[in-house]
Amino acid sequence: MEEFVIIDAHSHLWLRQDTTWNGLEIRTTRNGRSMFLGEEVQMLPPFMVDGRNTAEVFLSNMDYAQVGAAVVVQEFIDGLQNGYLKTVQRQYPDRFFCFAMADYLKDGFCEQALQLMAVDGFRGMAIPGHRLIGRPLNSPEMMKMFRLMEANHWMLSVTLEDGMQQVAQLREVIEECPGLKIAIGHLGMANPPQSPCWGNDAWREQIMLARHENVMIESGGITWLYNAEFYPYPSAVRAIREAADLVGMDKLMWGSDYPRTITAITYRMSYDFITKSTELSDDDKRLFLGENARRFYGFGQLPVLPYVKNMSE
C-alpha cells in the first residue's frame, strides 16, 4: 500500500475546560470527563486523568499514527485557548498551524482579533458558527474583520450550523472577500442515513461553497457524525466521494476532531478507514489525507515518521 503524507486539518488543544456556553457549564472533572451542557461526558480518553489535552500528548499520538502535522481550531465549548495556543505555535511551528478565536458573542471582537493576529502572531481566526446564538456571519463587525483578514492574508476556519441560513451568510462573505482563504469544517455536517436530518441538502450546499477558488472543506468529526454506523464507516466514505463529485477531491481535507473522537476509536482509526477503502483511488487518498492541507496551509518539510510495530502484533 502506498504511504501517504498525513495532515490533520481539524483538531483541538486545551489545558483545561472551564467555561460556559449559552448559560450552561463546561468544566473538566476527572478521568478525562467533563461536565458538558448539563451532563457528565467522557470528553477525553480515560487515561488522560488530569483533563489536560496538551500538544505533547497530541504529538505522541501523531508520531505513533504517522501524522506529520495538524491544524488546531477553537470552539466556545473549550473556552478561549489563545494564550496556550500561542505558546504551542511558537514551540512547534513545523507541526502545528493554530487558529486564534475571539469572543464573537461580545461587541468589539474585531479589535481583539486584530490584536491576536497582528501582535500575537496567529495567522487565522476560527469561528464556531453553529455556536453564535443569533449573531450572523455577515454582521457589520464580522465583515470588518473579514476585510482586515483578507487584506493581511489571514485565514478563516469556520463551522456552520445545520440548515441554509449560515450558508447564505457565508456566501456573502466569500463574494465580498474573494481573496480570503476559508476552510469549512465537519464536511458540511454531512448527515448519515439514520440522522433526523437525512435527506436535508443543506450539507451539500455547504460543500458547494468550495466551488469558489479560496474555499476548502475539511472533514473534522466525520467519525463522530457516523458513529452509529461505526468503523470502517462505509457511508462516511460515500459522503466524501459525493463531496468530491460536487467540488473535486482537490478541495477536500481530512480532519479528525481530536481528541473528542478518540474516546470511541484510536487516533489512527480516524483516518485509516480511508487508506483501507476500495472506493477511493490512491490519488484521491493522497490529496484528501495530506497534500491538499499541505498546499492550503503552507506546511513545509514534515518529519519522517516510520511505522512502529505494536507489541501485540
XYZ file of C-alpha atoms in Angstrom:
313
model
C 0.000 0.000 0.000
C 1.234 3.489 -0.850
C 2.473 5.605 2.051
C 0.716 8.964 2.280
C 1.598 12.308 3.791
C -0.954 12.704 6.592
C -2.031 16.144 7.876
C -4.900 16.561 10.317
C -6.917 19.635 9.255
C -9.201 19.791 12.331
C -8.077 19.209 15.910
C -8.330 20.836 19.347
C -5.958 21.510 22.236
C -6.603 22.922 25.700
C -5.049 22.965 29.131
C -8.379 22.851 30.934
C -12.029 23.290 30.085
C -13.596 25.886 32.375
C -16.218 27.939 30.583
C -19.917 28.362 29.821
C -21.911 28.439 26.619
C -25.480 29.656 26.331
C -25.643 29.747 30.134
C -24.569 26.114 30.570
C -21.346 24.903 32.188
C -18.419 23.098 30.551
C -15.855 22.084 33.148
C -13.126 19.452 33.469
C -13.889 16.939 36.208
C -11.846 13.711 36.478
C -10.529 10.761 34.465
C -10.999 12.528 31.138
C -14.571 13.536 31.899
C -16.200 16.959 31.726
C -19.461 18.493 32.783
C -20.911 19.381 29.401
C -24.109 21.361 28.991
C -25.871 19.690 31.899
C -24.408 16.172 31.863
C -21.086 14.485 32.567
C -19.492 13.056 29.424
C -16.251 11.291 28.526
C -14.555 14.228 26.833
C -11.094 12.616 26.659
C -9.815 9.039 26.803
C -9.972 7.905 30.447
C -6.197 7.583 30.778
C -5.907 11.384 30.377
C -6.805 11.621 34.050
C -5.843 15.274 34.600
C -8.052 16.602 31.783
C -5.081 18.295 30.105
C -5.299 17.963 26.326
C -1.768 19.105 25.585
C 0.359 19.458 22.460
C 2.863 16.954 23.822
C 0.242 14.215 24.258
C -1.130 15.004 20.805
C 2.359 14.866 19.266
C 2.840 11.420 20.797
C -0.413 10.311 19.139
C 0.608 11.972 15.875
C 4.024 10.316 15.827
C 2.525 6.903 16.582
C -0.150 7.318 13.870
C 2.378 8.814 11.395
C 0.551 12.158 11.163
C 3.048 14.807 10.119
C 1.214 17.976 11.123
C -2.088 19.233 12.480
C -4.315 22.284 12.239
C -5.676 23.367 15.635
C -9.026 25.152 15.633
C -11.020 26.506 18.568
C -14.548 26.073 19.920
C -16.553 28.011 22.513
C -17.198 24.781 24.428
C -13.465 24.553 25.214
C -13.082 28.177 26.268
C -10.668 30.643 24.726
C -7.266 28.931 24.431
C -5.334 31.730 22.693
C -2.641 32.032 25.368
C -1.844 28.335 25.293
C -2.010 28.028 21.503
C 0.318 30.998 21.071
C 2.880 29.019 23.068
C 2.195 25.829 21.078
C 2.676 27.646 17.766
C 5.966 29.113 18.942
C 7.289 25.796 20.294
C 6.217 23.560 17.390
C 5.948 25.752 14.268
C 6.578 22.874 11.854
C 3.946 20.565 13.352
C 1.018 22.869 14.129
C -0.999 25.618 12.458
C -3.014 27.169 15.306
C -6.070 29.376 14.814
C -6.978 32.109 17.274
C -10.534 32.761 18.444
C -12.141 35.996 19.643
C -15.197 36.317 21.847
C -17.644 36.816 18.995
C -20.588 36.880 21.416
C -19.488 40.327 22.640
C -19.213 43.538 20.647
C -15.655 44.719 19.978
C -14.302 41.312 18.931
C -12.773 42.770 15.750
C -10.175 44.687 17.769
C -9.461 41.553 19.780
C -8.960 39.596 16.564
C -6.623 42.258 15.199
C -4.513 42.004 18.360
C -4.386 38.210 18.128
C -3.185 38.244 14.538
C -1.128 41.434 14.167
C 0.531 41.327 17.594
C 0.332 37.750 18.886
C 1.273 36.223 15.551
C -1.690 33.991 14.753
C -2.279 33.525 11.027
C -6.011 32.998 11.134
C -9.238 33.078 13.105
C -11.552 30.178 13.947
C -15.297 30.767 14.170
C -17.635 28.080 15.560
C -20.555 29.477 13.586
C -23.022 26.959 14.970
C -22.467 28.461 18.452
C -23.034 32.129 17.573
C -26.569 32.275 19.062
C -28.219 34.621 16.595
C -25.137 36.636 15.625
C -24.857 36.475 11.819
C -21.618 35.813 9.980
C -22.297 38.803 7.737
C -22.844 41.370 10.501
C -21.039 44.726 10.040
C -18.362 43.862 12.617
C -17.806 40.393 11.136
C -17.451 41.889 7.659
C -14.963 44.446 9.001
C -12.887 41.620 10.479
C -13.044 39.578 7.282
C -11.877 42.519 5.167
C -8.914 43.016 7.506
C -8.122 39.319 7.292
C -8.283 39.326 3.504
C -6.035 42.392 3.257
C -3.414 40.800 5.529
C -3.633 37.254 4.090
C -5.003 35.810 7.321
C -7.153 32.684 7.103
C -10.601 31.686 8.348
C -11.728 28.347 9.761
C -15.497 28.162 10.183
C -18.071 25.553 11.138
C -21.643 26.240 10.050
C -24.897 25.260 11.717
C -27.310 22.831 10.096
C -29.651 24.373 7.544
C -29.294 27.084 4.938
C -29.195 30.351 6.881
C -25.437 30.472 7.503
C -24.733 29.112 4.017
C -26.252 32.267 2.563
C -24.355 34.419 5.071
C -21.010 32.807 4.271
C -21.709 33.060 0.554
C -22.000 36.828 1.027
C -18.658 36.841 2.876
C -17.000 34.884 0.059
C -18.353 37.231 -2.595
C -17.352 40.326 -0.604
C -13.862 38.970 0.253
C -12.858 36.710 -2.672
C -9.223 36.624 -1.559
C -9.985 35.363 1.956
C -8.871 31.743 2.379
C -11.634 29.777 4.127
C -11.811 26.214 5.458
C -15.335 24.956 6.221
C -15.495 22.253 8.876
C -17.176 18.904 9.527
C -17.695 18.073 5.827
C -20.628 20.484 5.850
C -22.234 18.427 8.675
C -22.874 15.575 6.228
C -25.813 13.595 7.589
C -25.797 9.784 7.762
C -28.870 7.685 6.833
C -30.010 7.311 10.456
C -29.787 11.061 11.123
C -33.020 13.058 11.617
C -31.523 15.426 9.022
C -31.295 12.646 6.409
C -32.413 13.953 3.053
C -31.548 17.533 4.005
C -29.498 19.028 1.169
C -28.034 21.826 3.308
C -24.747 19.954 3.767
C -24.336 19.725 0.005
C -24.900 23.477 -0.234
C -22.081 23.942 2.273
C -19.831 21.707 0.176
C -20.604 23.646 -2.994
C -19.264 26.829 -1.413
C -15.869 25.254 -2.184
C -16.504 25.889 -5.873
C -15.121 29.326 -5.036
C -11.358 29.454 -5.554
C -10.205 30.182 -1.983
C -12.624 27.884 -0.134
C -11.821 24.373 1.110
C -13.760 21.728 3.048
C -12.341 19.643 5.908
C -13.887 16.530 7.412
C -13.192 17.076 11.113
C -15.543 14.959 13.199
C -16.770 12.720 10.398
C -16.268 9.637 12.587
C -18.490 11.346 15.164
C -21.162 12.125 12.559
C -21.174 8.458 11.500
C -20.507 6.980 14.943
C -23.743 4.955 14.942
C -22.522 3.131 11.835
C -19.004 2.841 13.309
C -15.728 1.667 11.811
C -14.950 1.377 8.908
C -17.650 4.000 8.201
C -18.688 2.977 4.675
C -21.354 5.700 4.458
C -18.809 8.321 5.533
C -16.560 7.242 2.672
C -19.507 7.595 0.302
C -20.192 11.101 1.658
C -16.571 12.045 0.958
C -16.923 10.586 -2.528
C -20.119 12.583 -3.095
C -18.464 15.779 -1.882
C -15.594 15.138 -4.302
C -18.106 14.694 -7.124
C -19.530 18.128 -6.266
C -16.297 20.135 -5.973
C -13.330 17.887 -6.760
C -11.079 15.899 -4.436
C -8.527 18.729 -4.538
C -10.978 20.774 -2.410
C -11.277 18.304 0.493
C -9.066 17.729 3.537
C -9.106 15.054 6.227
C -9.654 16.118 9.838
C -10.027 14.053 12.999
C -11.668 16.380 15.571
C -9.060 15.077 18.047
C -9.324 14.477 20.977
C -13.086 14.052 21.323
C -13.382 11.381 18.643
C -10.695 9.146 20.147
C -12.881 8.245 23.094
C -14.558 5.817 20.655
C -11.664 4.862 18.371
C -7.891 5.219 18.220
C -6.335 8.206 16.510
C -5.023 6.058 13.656
C -8.515 4.640 13.100
C -9.788 8.174 12.497
C -8.064 8.106 9.101
C -7.077 4.543 8.240
C -10.641 3.697 7.200
C -9.762 5.987 4.289
C -6.481 4.261 3.450
C -8.212 0.862 3.517
C -11.193 1.909 1.408
C -11.543 0.476 -2.091
C -13.924 3.278 -3.115
C -11.169 5.894 -3.320
C -8.139 5.834 -5.603
C -4.599 6.280 -4.338
C -4.599 9.766 -5.887
C -7.823 10.581 -4.021
C -6.309 9.390 -0.744
C -3.061 11.289 -1.303
C -4.911 14.571 -1.869
C -7.504 14.103 0.855
C -5.205 12.848 3.609
C -2.460 15.420 3.330
C -1.448 17.075 0.095
C -4.428 19.441 -0.058
C -3.817 20.602 3.521
C -0.079 20.946 2.891
C -0.807 23.272 -0.032
C -3.621 25.217 1.625
C -1.870 25.861 4.945
C 1.659 26.104 3.580
C 3.261 23.342 5.626
C 6.903 22.822 4.700
C 9.173 19.881 5.426
C 7.409 17.315 7.590
C 9.128 14.729 9.787
C 9.656 11.187 8.560
C 7.580 9.012 10.885
C 8.272 5.307 10.387
C 5.721 2.723 11.393
C 6.442 1.274 14.830
C 5.240 -2.285 15.352
C 2.818 -2.887 18.223
C 3.993 -5.283 20.894
C 0.821 -7.329 20.350
C 1.412 -7.844 16.607
